[in-house]
Amino acid sequence: MTISNPYSEAYVWLWLPGATEPVVAGKLEAHGNKLRFNYGKRYLERADAISIYHAELPLQPGYIDPIKNLELANCIRDAAPDAWGRRVMMNTKFGRQSSSLDSLQLDELTYLLKSGSDRIGALDFQHSPTMYEPRCSVNVSLDELLESAERVEKGIPLTPELDQALHHGSSIGGARPKALIESDDKKFVAKFSSGSDIYSVVKAEFIAMRLAQLAGLNVAAVSLAQSSHKDVLLIERFDRNRTADDQWQRKMMVSALTILELHEHEARYASYEALSHIIRQQFTDANATLKELFSRIVFNIFVGNTDDHARNHAAFWDGKQLQLTPAYDICPQSRSGGIASQAMLIDGEHRESQLALCVKAAPTFHMSTDDALTIIQHQKEIIEKNWDAVCDEAQLTTVDKNVFWGRQFFNPYIFEGL
């Protein structure tokens, strides 16, 4: 059930490529149970105007309804809070009651207008078409952010300072506790341990991301920090660029779910095969991109990341072409047995977490069987060679090493049929 809200419109601001200040692009307006979009006349008159995403919101005058069965254009939805951000906002509104309000939701305009402005990608949402007022956070320590994350998980109201600090990260995706951190010249997403973790999820993701980098994949840079005797994973943001005069540029992004034109409820139909067809048509350097995507599928299987859903893949959009972003959210999932499947289909209707299926799908990615086997063998050797060193870097206990190896990492099931 959606809680009623007075908002009926929101202005969409965006950072054009290379810009350090946003411009208003148009307006979202409630129309029945949908939100339709209208580019502003002045924006359309700009010589440097680009579409928010051509397949959904082409650069044209007049109202544009969401395509297919969507309530909101996916390229807009990509900039909205995901599970954790929505939980933070529910906590802000309802406090202790929020833990029992799982079936309730605020409306999409509220999520867009009340979440933090430093959201993933290059969009933001405002009440005004003429005055941009960013919703910023206060500077608090990692210890305080950890405390605020724990309070949200327990449904305990936040102090005003902690609310503002954690609220700043409410516009980023995912379901785990997180916040946004800024250093002198970089921005990070900070992921915290959760009270419900039964093993070191934060360290597992760090290990997987470091091994992916060593295997030659294009991945976001990661580091581990400690705060209040708890692990914090810091992921460097790749959608921001600091200029020589200390300004920030933003990069427009769309998720694979958007590229595949699927509703949230249709995510199980998302297919690497379908994505490969679009890569060949619309991405820069298609062959290199296909090889990178194939390599990521193989790596996800090696490390037990079965949460490779279509929002965990994304591409930069420059108004003309798409370019695969660095990989992120390579997070090994809890696993006790052998049989497992990936979130996205790999070959036809098959999604089994097995390397043999990758080999079978190789032609889809313009690769031969030998090419596929070479990638698999290379990753296997890199992971085996660097496993102990990366686990030591993460200060992983012997117990956790034994839990991970042969379960999430290198589960025997992945080799069956190879």
Coordinates of C-alpha atoms in Angstrom, one line a residue:
M1 CA 0.0 0.0 0.0
T2 CA 1.3 3.5 -0.9
I3 CA 0.9 6.2 1.7
S4 CA -0.7 9.3 0.1
N5 CA 1.4 12.3 -0.4
P6 CA 0.8 15.9 -1.7
Y7 CA 3.5 15.9 -4.3
S8 CA 2.2 15.9 -7.9
E9 CA 5.3 17.0 -9.8
A10 CA 9.1 17.3 -9.6
Y11 CA 11.6 19.1 -11.8
V12 CA 14.5 17.0 -13.2
W13 CA 17.9 18.6 -13.1
L14 CA 20.9 17.1 -14.8
W15 CA 24.6 17.6 -15.2
L16 CA 25.5 17.7 -18.9
P17 CA 28.8 16.0 -19.9
G18 CA 31.7 18.0 -18.6
A19 CA 29.5 20.4 -16.6
T20 CA 30.0 21.2 -12.9
E21 CA 26.6 22.8 -12.5
P22 CA 23.2 21.3 -13.2
V23 CA 20.5 22.6 -15.6
V24 CA 16.8 21.9 -15.4
A25 CA 15.9 19.4 -18.2
G26 CA 12.2 19.0 -17.7
K27 CA 9.3 18.1 -15.4
L28 CA 7.9 14.8 -14.0
E29 CA 4.1 15.0 -13.5
A30 CA 1.7 12.5 -11.9
H31 CA -0.8 11.3 -14.4
G32 CA -3.1 8.6 -12.9
N33 CA -0.8 5.9 -11.6
K34 CA 2.1 6.9 -13.8
L35 CA 4.7 9.7 -13.9
R36 CA 5.1 11.2 -17.3
F37 CA 7.9 13.5 -18.4
N38 CA 8.1 16.7 -20.4
Y39 CA 11.4 18.3 -21.6
G40 CA 11.5 22.1 -20.9
K41 CA 11.4 24.4 -24.0
R42 CA 14.6 26.1 -23.0
Y43 CA 16.4 22.8 -22.5
L44 CA 15.3 21.7 -26.0
E45 CA 16.7 24.9 -27.4
R46 CA 20.2 24.3 -26.0
A47 CA 22.8 23.4 -28.5
D48 CA 24.3 20.9 -26.0
A49 CA 21.1 19.3 -24.9
I50 CA 21.1 15.5 -24.7
S51 CA 18.3 13.0 -23.9
I52 CA 18.2 11.6 -20.4
Y53 CA 18.1 8.2 -22.3
H54 CA 17.1 8.0 -25.9
A55 CA 15.1 4.7 -25.8
E56 CA 12.8 6.0 -23.1
L57 CA 12.9 9.8 -23.1
P58 CA 13.9 10.9 -26.6
L59 CA 14.7 14.6 -27.0
Q60 CA 11.4 15.9 -28.2
P61 CA 8.6 18.3 -27.1
G62 CA 5.4 17.2 -25.3
Y63 CA 4.6 14.7 -22.6
I64 CA 6.3 11.4 -22.8
D65 CA 4.6 8.5 -21.1
P66 CA 6.7 5.6 -19.6
I67 CA 7.2 2.8 -22.2
K68 CA 5.5 -0.5 -22.0
N69 CA 4.1 -1.4 -18.5
L70 CA 6.3 1.0 -16.5
E71 CA 4.9 3.5 -14.0
L72 CA 8.0 5.6 -14.3
A73 CA 10.7 5.8 -16.9
N74 CA 13.5 3.4 -15.8
C75 CA 16.2 5.9 -16.6
I76 CA 14.6 8.1 -13.9
R77 CA 14.0 5.2 -11.6
D78 CA 17.7 4.4 -11.7
A79 CA 18.3 7.6 -9.8
A80 CA 15.7 6.8 -7.1
P81 CA 16.5 5.2 -3.7
D82 CA 16.6 1.4 -3.6
A83 CA 15.8 -0.8 -0.7
W84 CA 18.2 0.7 1.9
G85 CA 17.5 4.3 0.9
R86 CA 13.8 3.7 1.2
R87 CA 14.2 2.1 4.6
V88 CA 16.1 5.1 5.8
M89 CA 13.3 7.4 4.5
M90 CA 10.7 5.3 6.2
N91 CA 12.6 5.4 9.4
T92 CA 12.8 9.2 9.1
K93 CA 9.0 9.5 8.7
F94 CA 7.8 6.7 11.0
G95 CA 10.6 6.0 13.5
R96 CA 10.1 2.8 15.5
Q97 CA 6.9 2.1 13.5
S98 CA 8.9 1.7 10.3
S99 CA 10.0 -1.8 11.2
S100 CA 6.4 -3.0 11.0
L101 CA 5.5 -1.0 7.9
D102 CA 7.2 -3.3 5.3
S103 CA 4.0 -3.4 3.2
L104 CA 3.8 0.4 3.1
Q105 CA 5.6 2.6 0.6
L106 CA 5.9 6.3 0.1
D107 CA 5.1 7.4 -3.4
E108 CA 7.8 7.7 -6.0
L109 CA 7.8 11.5 -6.1
T110 CA 8.5 11.6 -2.4
Y111 CA 11.4 9.2 -2.7
L112 CA 12.8 11.3 -5.5
L113 CA 12.3 14.7 -3.8
K114 CA 13.4 13.7 -0.3
S115 CA 16.4 11.5 -1.0
G116 CA 20.0 12.9 -1.1
S117 CA 21.1 15.0 -4.0
D118 CA 24.5 13.3 -4.5
R119 CA 22.8 10.3 -6.0
I120 CA 24.3 7.8 -8.5
G121 CA 24.5 9.2 -12.0
A122 CA 23.9 12.8 -13.1
L123 CA 20.2 13.5 -12.2
D124 CA 18.6 15.2 -9.2
F125 CA 15.0 16.3 -8.4
Q126 CA 13.8 19.6 -7.2
H127 CA 10.6 21.5 -6.4
S128 CA 11.7 24.5 -8.4
P129 CA 12.5 24.9 -12.1
T130 CA 14.7 28.0 -11.5
M131 CA 16.5 27.4 -8.2
Y132 CA 18.7 24.4 -7.5
E133 CA 19.0 23.6 -3.8
P134 CA 21.0 20.4 -3.1
R135 CA 20.0 18.2 -0.2
C136 CA 23.5 17.8 1.4
S137 CA 24.7 15.9 4.4
V138 CA 26.6 17.1 7.5
N139 CA 30.1 15.7 8.1
V140 CA 30.1 13.0 10.7
S141 CA 32.5 10.2 11.5
L142 CA 32.3 6.6 10.3
D143 CA 31.6 5.6 13.9
E144 CA 28.5 7.9 13.9
L145 CA 27.4 6.6 10.5
L146 CA 27.7 3.0 11.9
E147 CA 25.6 4.0 14.8
S148 CA 23.0 5.5 12.5
A149 CA 22.9 2.4 10.3
E150 CA 22.3 0.2 13.4
R151 CA 19.5 2.5 14.6
V152 CA 17.7 2.3 11.2
E153 CA 17.9 -1.5 11.2
K154 CA 16.3 -1.5 14.7
G155 CA 13.7 1.1 13.7
I156 CA 15.0 3.6 16.3
P157 CA 14.6 7.3 15.3
L158 CA 17.8 9.1 14.4
T159 CA 19.1 12.3 15.9
P160 CA 18.8 15.2 13.4
E161 CA 22.5 15.1 12.7
L162 CA 22.6 11.4 12.1
D163 CA 19.4 11.5 10.1
Q164 CA 20.9 14.1 7.7
A165 CA 24.2 12.2 7.4
L166 CA 22.6 8.9 6.6
H167 CA 19.8 10.5 4.6
H168 CA 22.5 11.8 2.2
G169 CA 23.1 8.2 1.2
S170 CA 19.4 7.4 0.8
S171 CA 19.6 7.9 -3.0
I172 CA 22.1 5.1 -3.7
G173 CA 21.1 1.6 -4.6
G174 CA 21.2 -1.7 -2.8
A175 CA 19.7 -3.3 0.3
R176 CA 22.6 -3.2 2.8
P177 CA 23.5 -0.3 5.2
K178 CA 25.5 2.3 3.4
A179 CA 26.4 6.0 3.2
L180 CA 28.3 8.4 1.1
I181 CA 31.8 9.6 2.1
E182 CA 33.9 12.3 0.6
S183 CA 37.7 12.8 0.9
D184 CA 39.9 15.6 -0.5
D185 CA 39.6 14.4 -4.1
K186 CA 37.5 11.3 -4.2
K187 CA 34.0 10.2 -3.3
F188 CA 33.1 6.8 -1.9
V189 CA 30.2 4.6 -1.1
A190 CA 30.7 3.1 2.4
K191 CA 29.1 -0.2 3.1
F192 CA 28.7 -1.4 6.7
S193 CA 28.2 -4.7 8.3
S194 CA 24.6 -5.6 9.1
G195 CA 23.3 -6.9 12.5
S196 CA 21.9 -9.9 10.6
D197 CA 25.2 -10.9 9.0
I198 CA 26.2 -14.5 9.8
Y199 CA 29.6 -14.1 8.3
S200 CA 31.8 -11.2 7.2
V201 CA 29.9 -10.0 4.2
V202 CA 31.9 -6.8 3.9
K203 CA 35.2 -8.7 3.8
A204 CA 33.8 -11.2 1.3
E205 CA 32.9 -8.4 -1.1
F206 CA 36.3 -6.8 -0.6
I207 CA 38.1 -10.0 -1.4
A208 CA 36.0 -10.6 -4.5
M209 CA 36.5 -7.1 -5.8
R210 CA 40.2 -7.2 -5.3
L211 CA 40.5 -10.6 -7.0
A212 CA 38.5 -9.3 -9.9
Q213 CA 40.9 -6.4 -10.3
L214 CA 43.9 -8.8 -10.2
A215 CA 42.1 -11.0 -12.8
G216 CA 42.1 -8.0 -15.2
L217 CA 38.4 -7.0 -14.9
N218 CA 37.5 -3.3 -15.0
V219 CA 36.2 -2.8 -11.4
A220 CA 35.6 0.0 -9.0
A221 CA 38.6 0.5 -6.6
V222 CA 37.9 -0.8 -3.0
S223 CA 39.5 -0.5 0.4
L224 CA 38.7 -1.7 3.9
A225 CA 38.4 0.5 7.0
Q226 CA 37.6 -0.2 10.6
S227 CA 35.2 1.8 12.7
S228 CA 33.9 1.0 16.1
H229 CA 35.6 -2.4 15.7
K230 CA 33.5 -3.1 12.7
D231 CA 34.5 -3.5 9.0
V232 CA 33.6 -0.9 6.5
L233 CA 34.0 -1.4 2.7
L234 CA 34.9 1.8 0.8
I235 CA 34.1 1.7 -2.9
E236 CA 35.4 4.6 -5.0
R237 CA 32.7 6.2 -7.1
F238 CA 33.3 6.1 -10.8
D239 CA 30.4 8.4 -11.7
R240 CA 32.2 11.5 -10.3
N241 CA 35.2 13.4 -11.6
R242 CA 36.9 16.2 -9.7
T243 CA 38.2 19.1 -11.8
A244 CA 41.4 21.1 -11.4
D245 CA 39.4 23.9 -9.8
D246 CA 37.9 21.5 -7.2
Q247 CA 34.5 21.2 -8.8
W248 CA 32.6 17.9 -9.4
Q249 CA 31.5 16.6 -12.7
R250 CA 28.8 13.9 -12.9
K251 CA 28.4 11.0 -15.4
M252 CA 25.0 10.0 -16.6
M253 CA 24.3 6.3 -16.1
V254 CA 21.6 3.8 -16.9
S255 CA 21.2 0.3 -15.5
A256 CA 21.0 -2.9 -17.5
L257 CA 17.4 -3.2 -16.4
T258 CA 16.8 0.1 -18.2
I259 CA 18.7 -0.9 -21.3
L260 CA 16.7 -4.2 -21.5
E261 CA 13.4 -2.2 -21.0
L262 CA 12.2 -4.4 -18.2
H263 CA 10.0 -3.6 -15.2
E264 CA 11.3 -4.3 -11.7
H265 CA 8.9 -7.3 -11.5
E266 CA 10.3 -8.7 -14.7
A267 CA 14.0 -8.8 -13.6
R268 CA 14.0 -12.6 -13.6
Y269 CA 13.7 -12.4 -17.4
A270 CA 16.8 -10.3 -17.8
S271 CA 19.3 -12.0 -20.1
Y272 CA 23.0 -11.6 -20.8
E273 CA 22.2 -12.8 -24.3
A274 CA 19.7 -10.0 -24.9
L275 CA 22.2 -7.5 -23.3
S276 CA 24.9 -8.8 -25.7
H277 CA 22.7 -8.0 -28.7
I278 CA 22.2 -4.4 -27.5
I279 CA 26.0 -4.1 -26.8
R280 CA 26.7 -4.9 -30.5
Q281 CA 24.3 -2.2 -31.7
Q282 CA 24.7 0.7 -29.2
F283 CA 27.9 0.4 -27.1
T284 CA 31.4 1.8 -27.8
D285 CA 34.0 -0.8 -28.6
A286 CA 31.4 -3.7 -28.8
N287 CA 33.9 -6.6 -29.0
A288 CA 35.9 -5.5 -26.0
T289 CA 32.7 -4.9 -24.1
L290 CA 31.4 -8.4 -24.9
K291 CA 34.6 -9.9 -23.7
E292 CA 34.5 -7.9 -20.5
L293 CA 30.9 -8.9 -19.8
F294 CA 31.6 -12.5 -20.5
S295 CA 34.6 -12.3 -18.1
R296 CA 32.4 -10.8 -15.4
I297 CA 29.9 -13.7 -15.7
V298 CA 32.7 -16.2 -15.4
F299 CA 34.1 -14.4 -12.4
N300 CA 30.8 -14.1 -10.7
I301 CA 30.4 -17.9 -10.9
F302 CA 33.9 -18.5 -9.6
V303 CA 33.3 -16.3 -6.4
G304 CA 29.6 -17.2 -5.9
N305 CA 28.1 -13.9 -6.7
T306 CA 24.6 -15.0 -7.7
D307 CA 23.2 -11.5 -7.1
D308 CA 24.2 -10.3 -10.6
H309 CA 20.7 -8.9 -11.3
A310 CA 20.2 -6.3 -14.0
R311 CA 20.5 -3.3 -11.6
N312 CA 24.0 -4.5 -10.7
H313 CA 25.2 -3.8 -14.3
A314 CA 25.2 -0.3 -15.7
A315 CA 26.5 1.8 -18.6
F316 CA 27.5 5.4 -18.9
W317 CA 25.3 7.4 -21.3
D318 CA 26.8 10.4 -23.2
G319 CA 23.7 11.2 -25.3
K320 CA 25.0 9.2 -28.2
Q321 CA 26.4 5.9 -27.1
L322 CA 26.6 3.6 -24.1
Q323 CA 29.8 2.4 -22.4
L324 CA 30.0 -0.3 -19.7
T325 CA 30.8 1.1 -16.3
P326 CA 33.4 -0.6 -14.0
A327 CA 32.0 -3.6 -12.2
Y328 CA 30.5 -3.1 -8.7
D329 CA 28.6 -5.1 -6.1
I330 CA 30.5 -8.4 -6.7
C331 CA 29.4 -9.8 -3.5
P332 CA 29.6 -13.6 -2.8
Q333 CA 26.2 -14.9 -1.5
S334 CA 25.6 -17.1 1.4
R335 CA 25.6 -20.7 0.2
S336 CA 25.5 -24.1 2.0
G337 CA 25.0 -26.6 -0.8
G338 CA 26.1 -26.9 -4.4
I339 CA 23.3 -26.1 -6.8
A340 CA 23.0 -22.4 -7.5
S341 CA 21.8 -20.1 -10.3
Q342 CA 22.7 -16.6 -11.5
A343 CA 20.1 -13.8 -11.3
M344 CA 20.3 -13.2 -15.1
L345 CA 19.9 -15.8 -17.8
I346 CA 23.1 -16.9 -19.5
D347 CA 22.2 -19.0 -22.4
G348 CA 18.6 -19.3 -23.6
E349 CA 16.5 -20.1 -20.5
H350 CA 19.5 -21.4 -18.6
R351 CA 21.1 -19.6 -15.7
E352 CA 22.9 -22.4 -13.8
S353 CA 26.0 -21.2 -12.0
Q354 CA 28.3 -23.4 -14.0
L355 CA 31.3 -22.6 -16.1
A356 CA 30.2 -25.2 -18.8
L357 CA 27.2 -23.0 -19.5
C358 CA 29.5 -20.0 -20.0
V359 CA 31.5 -22.0 -22.6
K360 CA 28.3 -23.0 -24.3
A361 CA 27.2 -19.3 -24.5
A362 CA 30.6 -18.1 -25.8
P363 CA 29.5 -17.5 -29.4
T364 CA 26.9 -15.0 -28.1
F365 CA 29.8 -12.9 -26.9
H366 CA 31.7 -13.3 -30.2
M367 CA 34.2 -15.8 -28.7
S368 CA 35.3 -19.3 -29.6
T369 CA 35.3 -22.2 -27.1
D370 CA 39.1 -21.8 -26.8
D371 CA 38.7 -18.1 -26.0
A372 CA 36.2 -18.9 -23.3
L373 CA 38.4 -21.7 -21.8
T374 CA 41.4 -19.4 -21.8
I375 CA 39.5 -16.8 -19.8
I376 CA 38.2 -19.4 -17.4
Q377 CA 41.7 -20.9 -16.9
H378 CA 43.3 -17.4 -16.4
Q379 CA 40.8 -16.5 -13.7
K380 CA 41.2 -19.8 -12.0
E381 CA 44.9 -19.4 -11.8
I382 CA 44.7 -15.8 -10.6
I383 CA 42.2 -16.5 -7.8
E384 CA 44.2 -19.6 -6.6
K385 CA 47.5 -17.7 -6.8
N386 CA 46.3 -14.6 -4.9
W387 CA 43.7 -16.1 -2.5
D388 CA 46.0 -16.2 0.6
A389 CA 47.5 -12.8 0.0
V390 CA 44.1 -11.1 -0.5
C391 CA 42.6 -12.9 2.5
D392 CA 45.6 -11.7 4.6
E393 CA 45.0 -8.1 3.2
A394 CA 41.4 -8.4 4.5
Q395 CA 42.7 -9.8 7.8
L396 CA 40.3 -12.7 7.3
T397 CA 40.2 -15.3 10.0
T398 CA 41.1 -18.9 9.3
V399 CA 37.5 -19.8 10.2
D400 CA 36.1 -17.4 7.6
K401 CA 38.6 -18.6 5.0
N402 CA 37.4 -22.1 5.5
V403 CA 33.8 -21.0 5.3
F404 CA 34.3 -19.1 2.0
W405 CA 36.6 -21.6 0.1
G406 CA 34.6 -24.4 -1.5
R407 CA 31.3 -22.7 -0.7
Q408 CA 31.1 -19.2 -2.2
F409 CA 34.5 -19.3 -3.8
F410 CA 35.2 -22.3 -6.1
N411 CA 32.1 -24.3 -5.1
P412 CA 32.6 -27.7 -6.8
Y413 CA 29.2 -27.3 -8.5
I414 CA 30.6 -24.7 -10.9
F415 CA 33.0 -27.2 -12.5
E416 CA 30.4 -29.8 -13.2
G417 CA 30.2 -30.6 -16.9
L418 CA 33.3 -28.5 -17.8

